[in-house]
Amino acid sequence: MKRISVLSNSKIIILLCTILSCNQAEFKNPCDIKSDNYEKAFVYKSTVGDKTSYCGLNFFNTFNSASNNSAPTNFSYSSSSAIYANGVIISLSPTITGSGLTFAINPSLPSGVLFDTSTGVISGSYTSHAGSTAIYAISATNTAGTVNYTLTLTLFGKAPLKTGVVLCYIGTSSSTTACSGTAQDGDYQAGSTASFTGSTLVGASDYITTDNNTGLIWKSCNEGKSGALCATGSNSSISNATASSNCSALNSGAGYGNRTDWRLPTAEELGTILIYTGTNPATFTTYFPVASGSGNWSSTVDGSNTLNAIYVSFTDGTYGSTTKTNNNDVRCAAGTNYRAAVLVDNNDSTITDINTGLVWQKCSQGLSGTNCSTGTASTFDWSNSVTNCNSLSLNSRKWRLPSVNELRTLLSFSITASPAIDSTYFPATISGTYWSSTTRTGTATDAWIVNFPAGGNNVTTTAGAPNQKTTANYSRCVATGP
């Protein structure tokens, strides 16, 4: 194709058009780029100011705007680092000088987040369970040049599940009070609301339950039971190795529920279907009919004793460690593994977990400094621990004592050294028990604690010390990000 340019002098264009006999009605095959009529038609449309689409392109605007484009400059977004909570509407618009621009981004944005290649606007809403953080290279291009910008975009995962506790109490007593202003778990009720689908029949006889928050797929019945209401058979109380084999056996042939990724769940995954309302079993029986109220095996090995594995008691929601040869009940899971903590030191005495959207006090209460080496870790009874966190003044955030589900996200069962927490981000953590804001329903003078010994193998609420609210335990405060 011969190249032509639009002449600025209209008289010359008219003369040229006269020479070329520009009569649009006489053009034949004007969209054949090898034909002279292709250029004649363009000249004609330019002369008469016809800006309608021609051969699928608006050549008049394209060529004229291209001739007026200057290289894009001053490209930026409001910040080079943007953070969004899970489910929040995202709105990021660029500031740039230039026209006729086309935008591109690399790598691709995660599901739910959109990028407009004509404006550079980033929009949508991130609702996935695990968090996402990445550095994105964004370019703006026109015929005169390209300009680049680097944006760090952090998208929080979903918060841990709400505990289900809705009552609040006066001090360390069992007397209830109005929740507003108490800063207890029943006041904030922080976390994600439970969302399950099931029990769903797949094929002739397979029943599954989907957790819409985590994306995990569960066998609706404990191993050994079957049917829509799990009324047939009895729970299989078996060793840890047999439990793992039984879950894997669900993958034979077409797989249970047409899935071939069944496995024994981790301890963290079992915790996502616990509820702390005092019911036995301590789970969502609408979606898990006739659930076992006994210990359920996890695939998590106790880091402090590799002969042991972690079990979760669905009697009330406690965690424990026992030898793998002992017998426990089993519930199998499928789908993407539950997320581990993704921690970021904010260099302001706080730590952010991108996967939960929670911001943590770096040091235990009573300690301070870069390595939490100043002061002495303090112990308080439950009521004072709640009050201390609620009154904490740190970086203008609203602090509170975490729920048991939130506090447990810091526990690492695989760590062999004491305490069972990531000491890089939480230095000088005490190997001992930390208060949560969650009252033990049914025994209101007790509150849930999380123990951080070597291996992190206990979260118990056995009546008596150190779990009575009058007992002195350690504490670490939390805030909801960003």
PDB file of C-alpha atoms in Angstrom, residues 230-416:
ATOM      1  CA  CYS A 230     -25.794 -39.038  56.859  1.00  0.00           C
ATOM      2  CA  ALA A 231     -28.131 -41.457  58.623  1.00  0.00           C
ATOM      3  CA  THR A 232     -26.693 -44.654  57.164  1.00  0.00           C
ATOM      4  CA  GLY A 233     -23.680 -46.346  58.764  1.00  0.00           C
ATOM      5  CA  SER A 234     -21.523 -45.234  61.688  1.00  0.00           C
ATOM      6  CA  ASN A 235     -18.479 -43.015  62.127  1.00  0.00           C
ATOM      7  CA  SER A 236     -15.131 -44.561  61.246  1.00  0.00           C
ATOM      8  CA  SER A 237     -12.833 -44.139  64.239  1.00  0.00           C
ATOM      9  CA  ILE A 238      -9.411 -44.963  62.785  1.00  0.00           C
ATOM     10  CA  SER A 239      -5.698 -44.149  62.931  1.00  0.00           C
ATOM     11  CA  ASN A 240      -4.225 -41.107  61.210  1.00  0.00           C
ATOM     12  CA  ALA A 241      -2.611 -43.195  58.447  1.00  0.00           C
ATOM     13  CA  THR A 242      -5.854 -45.066  57.749  1.00  0.00           C
ATOM     14  CA  ALA A 243      -7.751 -41.777  57.747  1.00  0.00           C
ATOM     15  CA  SER A 244      -5.432 -40.395  55.076  1.00  0.00           C
ATOM     16  CA  SER A 245      -5.785 -43.582  52.997  1.00  0.00           C
ATOM     17  CA  ASN A 246      -9.576 -43.531  53.240  1.00  0.00           C
ATOM     18  CA  CYS A 247      -9.754 -39.957  51.974  1.00  0.00           C
ATOM     19  CA  SER A 248      -7.387 -40.756  49.105  1.00  0.00           C
ATOM     20  CA  ALA A 249      -9.509 -43.801  48.202  1.00  0.00           C
ATOM     21  CA  LEU A 250     -12.348 -41.408  47.327  1.00  0.00           C
ATOM     22  CA  ASN A 251     -10.341 -40.500  44.211  1.00  0.00           C
ATOM     23  CA  SER A 252     -10.686 -43.894  42.562  1.00  0.00           C
ATOM     24  CA  GLY A 253     -12.521 -44.116  39.246  1.00  0.00           C
ATOM     25  CA  ALA A 254     -14.465 -40.953  38.474  1.00  0.00           C
ATOM     26  CA  GLY A 255     -13.980 -39.868  42.088  1.00  0.00           C
ATOM     27  CA  TYR A 256     -16.443 -39.122  44.847  1.00  0.00           C
ATOM     28  CA  GLY A 257     -18.763 -36.359  43.674  1.00  0.00           C
ATOM     29  CA  ASN A 258     -16.879 -36.438  40.347  1.00  0.00           C
ATOM     30  CA  ARG A 259     -13.743 -35.130  42.079  1.00  0.00           C
ATOM     31  CA  THR A 260     -10.347 -36.769  42.298  1.00  0.00           C
ATOM     32  CA  ASP A 261      -8.573 -34.389  44.700  1.00  0.00           C
ATOM     33  CA  TRP A 262      -9.863 -35.694  48.021  1.00  0.00           C
ATOM     34  CA  ARG A 263      -7.495 -35.657  50.998  1.00  0.00           C
ATOM     35  CA  LEU A 264      -7.334 -35.492  54.760  1.00  0.00           C
ATOM     36  CA  PRO A 265      -7.721 -31.777  55.636  1.00  0.00           C
ATOM     37  CA  THR A 266      -5.169 -29.714  57.521  1.00  0.00           C
ATOM     38  CA  ALA A 267      -5.802 -28.528  61.064  1.00  0.00           C
ATOM     39  CA  GLU A 268      -6.341 -24.987  59.749  1.00  0.00           C
ATOM     40  CA  GLU A 269      -8.917 -26.230  57.257  1.00  0.00           C
ATOM     41  CA  LEU A 270     -10.896 -28.090  59.910  1.00  0.00           C
ATOM     42  CA  GLY A 271     -10.993 -24.838  61.869  1.00  0.00           C
ATOM     43  CA  THR A 272     -12.907 -23.132  59.062  1.00  0.00           C
ATOM     44  CA  ILE A 273     -16.021 -25.191  59.791  1.00  0.00           C
ATOM     45  CA  LEU A 274     -16.000 -24.705  63.584  1.00  0.00           C
ATOM     46  CA  ILE A 275     -18.531 -22.585  65.429  1.00  0.00           C
ATOM     47  CA  TYR A 276     -18.251 -21.466  69.055  1.00  0.00           C
ATOM     48  CA  THR A 277     -21.900 -21.094  70.037  1.00  0.00           C
ATOM     49  CA  GLY A 278     -21.742 -23.917  72.537  1.00  0.00           C
ATOM     50  CA  THR A 279     -23.445 -26.478  70.318  1.00  0.00           C
ATOM     51  CA  ASN A 280     -22.270 -30.063  70.184  1.00  0.00           C
ATOM     52  CA  PRO A 281     -21.179 -30.819  67.536  1.00  0.00           C
ATOM     53  CA  ALA A 282     -19.431 -27.472  67.170  1.00  0.00           C
ATOM     54  CA  THR A 283     -20.129 -27.095  63.452  1.00  0.00           C
ATOM     55  CA  PHE A 284     -22.865 -26.217  60.957  1.00  0.00           C
ATOM     56  CA  THR A 285     -25.135 -29.245  61.127  1.00  0.00           C
ATOM     57  CA  THR A 286     -27.445 -27.972  58.380  1.00  0.00           C
ATOM     58  CA  TYR A 287     -24.588 -28.529  55.948  1.00  0.00           C
ATOM     59  CA  PHE A 288     -22.851 -31.360  57.819  1.00  0.00           C
ATOM     60  CA  PRO A 289     -25.706 -33.590  59.032  1.00  0.00           C
ATOM     61  CA  VAL A 290     -25.156 -35.765  62.108  1.00  0.00           C
ATOM     62  CA  ALA A 291     -21.576 -34.487  62.340  1.00  0.00           C
ATOM     63  CA  SER A 292     -19.268 -36.267  64.732  1.00  0.00           C
ATOM     64  CA  GLY A 293     -18.881 -34.406  68.003  1.00  0.00           C
ATOM     65  CA  SER A 294     -15.613 -36.196  68.701  1.00  0.00           C
ATOM     66  CA  GLY A 295     -12.029 -35.594  67.641  1.00  0.00           C
ATOM     67  CA  ASN A 296     -11.430 -35.411  63.881  1.00  0.00           C
ATOM     68  CA  TRP A 297      -8.031 -36.164  62.404  1.00  0.00           C
ATOM     69  CA  SER A 298      -6.091 -33.570  60.458  1.00  0.00           C
ATOM     70  CA  SER A 299      -3.120 -34.152  58.153  1.00  0.00           C
ATOM     71  CA  THR A 300      -1.035 -31.692  60.203  1.00  0.00           C
ATOM     72  CA  VAL A 301       1.928 -33.213  61.984  1.00  0.00           C
ATOM     73  CA  ASP A 302       2.816 -31.827  65.419  1.00  0.00           C
ATOM     74  CA  GLY A 303       6.091 -29.989  64.874  1.00  0.00           C
ATOM     75  CA  SER A 304       7.238 -30.629  68.424  1.00  0.00           C
ATOM     76  CA  ASN A 305       6.633 -34.377  68.166  1.00  0.00           C
ATOM     77  CA  THR A 306       6.440 -35.845  64.684  1.00  0.00           C
ATOM     78  CA  LEU A 307       4.962 -39.079  66.035  1.00  0.00           C
ATOM     79  CA  ASN A 308       1.839 -37.045  66.784  1.00  0.00           C
ATOM     80  CA  ALA A 309      -0.739 -35.401  64.556  1.00  0.00           C
ATOM     81  CA  ILE A 310      -3.189 -32.601  65.313  1.00  0.00           C
ATOM     82  CA  TYR A 311      -6.847 -33.396  65.844  1.00  0.00           C
ATOM     83  CA  VAL A 312      -9.786 -31.010  66.209  1.00  0.00           C
ATOM     84  CA  SER A 313     -12.527 -31.801  68.695  1.00  0.00           C
ATOM     85  CA  PHE A 314     -15.977 -31.023  67.353  1.00  0.00           C
ATOM     86  CA  THR A 315     -17.334 -31.356  70.857  1.00  0.00           C
ATOM     87  CA  ASP A 316     -16.533 -27.694  71.479  1.00  0.00           C
ATOM     88  CA  GLY A 317     -13.776 -26.617  69.056  1.00  0.00           C
ATOM     89  CA  THR A 318     -10.598 -27.485  70.911  1.00  0.00           C
ATOM     90  CA  TYR A 319      -7.344 -28.517  69.228  1.00  0.00           C
ATOM     91  CA  GLY A 320      -5.022 -31.180  70.508  1.00  0.00           C
ATOM     92  CA  SER A 321      -2.126 -33.457  69.637  1.00  0.00           C
ATOM     93  CA  THR A 322      -2.047 -37.228  69.969  1.00  0.00           C
ATOM     94  CA  THR A 323      -0.087 -40.155  68.639  1.00  0.00           C
ATOM     95  CA  LYS A 324      -0.932 -41.034  65.058  1.00  0.00           C
ATOM     96  CA  THR A 325      -1.770 -44.617  66.013  1.00  0.00           C
ATOM     97  CA  ASN A 326      -4.712 -43.488  68.163  1.00  0.00           C
ATOM     98  CA  ASN A 327      -8.209 -43.464  66.691  1.00  0.00           C
ATOM     99  CA  ASN A 328     -10.233 -40.404  65.679  1.00  0.00           C
ATOM    100  CA  ASP A 329     -13.119 -39.690  63.341  1.00  0.00           C
ATOM    101  CA  VAL A 330     -12.585 -38.370  59.816  1.00  0.00           C
ATOM    102  CA  ARG A 331     -14.053 -35.799  57.428  1.00  0.00           C
ATOM    103  CA  CYS A 332     -12.454 -35.542  53.977  1.00  0.00           C
ATOM    104  CA  ALA A 333     -11.865 -32.353  51.987  1.00  0.00           C
ATOM    105  CA  ALA A 334     -11.113 -31.401  48.390  1.00  0.00           C
ATOM    106  CA  GLY A 335     -10.114 -28.243  46.604  1.00  0.00           C
ATOM    107  CA  THR A 336      -7.324 -25.712  46.953  1.00  0.00           C
ATOM    108  CA  ASN A 337      -5.366 -25.915  50.175  1.00  0.00           C
ATOM    109  CA  TYR A 338      -6.226 -23.346  52.803  1.00  0.00           C
ATOM    110  CA  ARG A 339      -3.907 -20.342  52.789  1.00  0.00           C
ATOM    111  CA  ALA A 340      -0.983 -19.790  55.123  1.00  0.00           C
ATOM    112  CA  ALA A 341      -0.243 -16.381  56.596  1.00  0.00           C
ATOM    113  CA  VAL A 342       1.420 -13.850  54.268  1.00  0.00           C
ATOM    114  CA  LEU A 343       2.976 -11.351  56.647  1.00  0.00           C
ATOM    115  CA  VAL A 344       4.329  -7.860  55.978  1.00  0.00           C
ATOM    116  CA  ASP A 345       6.236  -5.741  58.489  1.00  0.00           C
ATOM    117  CA  ASN A 346       4.841  -2.223  58.215  1.00  0.00           C
ATOM    118  CA  ASN A 347       7.869  -0.805  60.079  1.00  0.00           C
ATOM    119  CA  ASP A 348       5.570   0.972  62.517  1.00  0.00           C
ATOM    120  CA  SER A 349       5.235  -1.690  65.230  1.00  0.00           C
ATOM    121  CA  THR A 350       2.484  -3.426  63.277  1.00  0.00           C
ATOM    122  CA  ILE A 351       2.327  -6.538  61.073  1.00  0.00           C
ATOM    123  CA  THR A 352      -0.206  -7.066  58.275  1.00  0.00           C
ATOM    124  CA  ASP A 353      -1.440 -10.493  57.199  1.00  0.00           C
ATOM    125  CA  ILE A 354      -2.473 -10.065  53.560  1.00  0.00           C
ATOM    126  CA  ASN A 355      -4.422 -13.316  53.579  1.00  0.00           C
ATOM    127  CA  THR A 356      -6.741 -12.280  56.407  1.00  0.00           C
ATOM    128  CA  GLY A 357      -6.711  -8.493  56.115  1.00  0.00           C
ATOM    129  CA  LEU A 358      -5.780  -8.277  59.805  1.00  0.00           C
ATOM    130  CA  VAL A 359      -3.191  -5.875  61.215  1.00  0.00           C
ATOM    131  CA  TRP A 360      -1.423  -7.161  64.328  1.00  0.00           C
ATOM    132  CA  GLN A 361       0.431  -5.521  67.167  1.00  0.00           C
ATOM    133  CA  LYS A 362       3.997  -6.676  66.549  1.00  0.00           C
ATOM    134  CA  CYS A 363       4.894  -7.030  70.219  1.00  0.00           C
ATOM    135  CA  SER A 364       3.045  -8.725  73.025  1.00  0.00           C
ATOM    136  CA  GLN A 365       1.402  -6.299  75.458  1.00  0.00           C
ATOM    137  CA  GLY A 366       4.096  -4.771  77.679  1.00  0.00           C
ATOM    138  CA  LEU A 367       6.869  -5.045  75.074  1.00  0.00           C
ATOM    139  CA  SER A 368       8.017  -2.507  72.493  1.00  0.00           C
ATOM    140  CA  GLY A 369      10.884  -1.671  70.160  1.00  0.00           C
ATOM    141  CA  THR A 370      12.025  -2.986  66.791  1.00  0.00           C
ATOM    142  CA  ASN A 371      12.741  -6.428  68.219  1.00  0.00           C
ATOM    143  CA  CYS A 372      10.220  -6.175  71.073  1.00  0.00           C
ATOM    144  CA  SER A 373      13.169  -6.147  73.475  1.00  0.00           C
ATOM    145  CA  THR A 374      12.074  -3.192  75.577  1.00  0.00           C
ATOM    146  CA  GLY A 375       9.887  -3.726  78.626  1.00  0.00           C
ATOM    147  CA  THR A 376       8.364  -6.880  80.048  1.00  0.00           C
ATOM    148  CA  ALA A 377       5.539  -8.976  78.591  1.00  0.00           C
ATOM    149  CA  SER A 378       2.526  -8.308  80.776  1.00  0.00           C
ATOM    150  CA  THR A 379      -0.197 -10.672  81.924  1.00  0.00           C
ATOM    151  CA  PHE A 380      -3.732  -9.592  82.780  1.00  0.00           C
ATOM    152  CA  ASP A 381      -7.040 -11.208  83.511  1.00  0.00           C
ATOM    153  CA  TRP A 382      -9.451 -11.469  80.613  1.00  0.00           C
ATOM    154  CA  SER A 383     -11.470  -8.327  81.330  1.00  0.00           C
ATOM    155  CA  ASN A 384      -8.386  -6.116  81.599  1.00  0.00           C
ATOM    156  CA  SER A 385      -6.893  -7.664  78.455  1.00  0.00           C
ATOM    157  CA  VAL A 386     -10.031  -6.707  76.533  1.00  0.00           C
ATOM    158  CA  THR A 387      -9.886  -3.160  77.935  1.00  0.00           C
ATOM    159  CA  ASN A 388      -6.160  -2.743  77.302  1.00  0.00           C
ATOM    160  CA  CYS A 389      -6.469  -3.587  73.618  1.00  0.00           C
ATOM    161  CA  ASN A 390      -9.538  -1.413  73.198  1.00  0.00           C
ATOM    162  CA  SER A 391      -7.639   1.574  74.642  1.00  0.00           C
ATOM    163  CA  LEU A 392      -4.384   0.931  72.751  1.00  0.00           C
ATOM    164  CA  SER A 393      -3.126   4.003  70.908  1.00  0.00           C
ATOM    165  CA  LEU A 394      -0.982   2.838  68.017  1.00  0.00           C
ATOM    166  CA  ASN A 395      -0.940   4.398  64.535  1.00  0.00           C
ATOM    167  CA  SER A 396      -4.478   5.775  64.896  1.00  0.00           C
ATOM    168  CA  ARG A 397      -6.054   2.337  64.459  1.00  0.00           C
ATOM    169  CA  LYS A 398      -9.023   0.859  66.298  1.00  0.00           C
ATOM    170  CA  TRP A 399      -7.519  -1.986  68.307  1.00  0.00           C
ATOM    171  CA  ARG A 400      -9.245  -4.920  69.991  1.00  0.00           C
ATOM    172  CA  LEU A 401      -8.490  -8.273  71.554  1.00  0.00           C
ATOM    173  CA  PRO A 402      -8.735 -10.850  68.719  1.00  0.00           C
ATOM    174  CA  SER A 403     -11.375 -13.555  68.510  1.00  0.00           C
ATOM    175  CA  VAL A 404     -10.213 -17.139  68.905  1.00  0.00           C
ATOM    176  CA  ASN A 405     -10.497 -17.690  65.136  1.00  0.00           C
ATOM    177  CA  GLU A 406      -8.353 -14.609  64.449  1.00  0.00           C
ATOM    178  CA  LEU A 407      -5.725 -15.415  67.078  1.00  0.00           C
ATOM    179  CA  ARG A 408      -5.395 -18.987  65.845  1.00  0.00           C
ATOM    180  CA  THR A 409      -4.235 -17.752  62.401  1.00  0.00           C
ATOM    181  CA  LEU A 410      -0.891 -16.843  64.021  1.00  0.00           C
ATOM    182  CA  LEU A 411      -0.346 -20.352  65.331  1.00  0.00           C
ATOM    183  CA  SER A 412       2.073 -22.504  63.342  1.00  0.00           C
ATOM    184  CA  PHE A 413       1.751 -26.194  64.121  1.00  0.00           C
ATOM    185  CA  SER A 414       4.832 -27.059  62.064  1.00  0.00           C
ATOM    186  CA  ILE A 415       7.321 -24.923  63.991  1.00  0.00           C
ATOM    187  CA  THR A 416       9.562 -27.070  66.149  1.00  0.00           C
TER     188      THR A 416
END
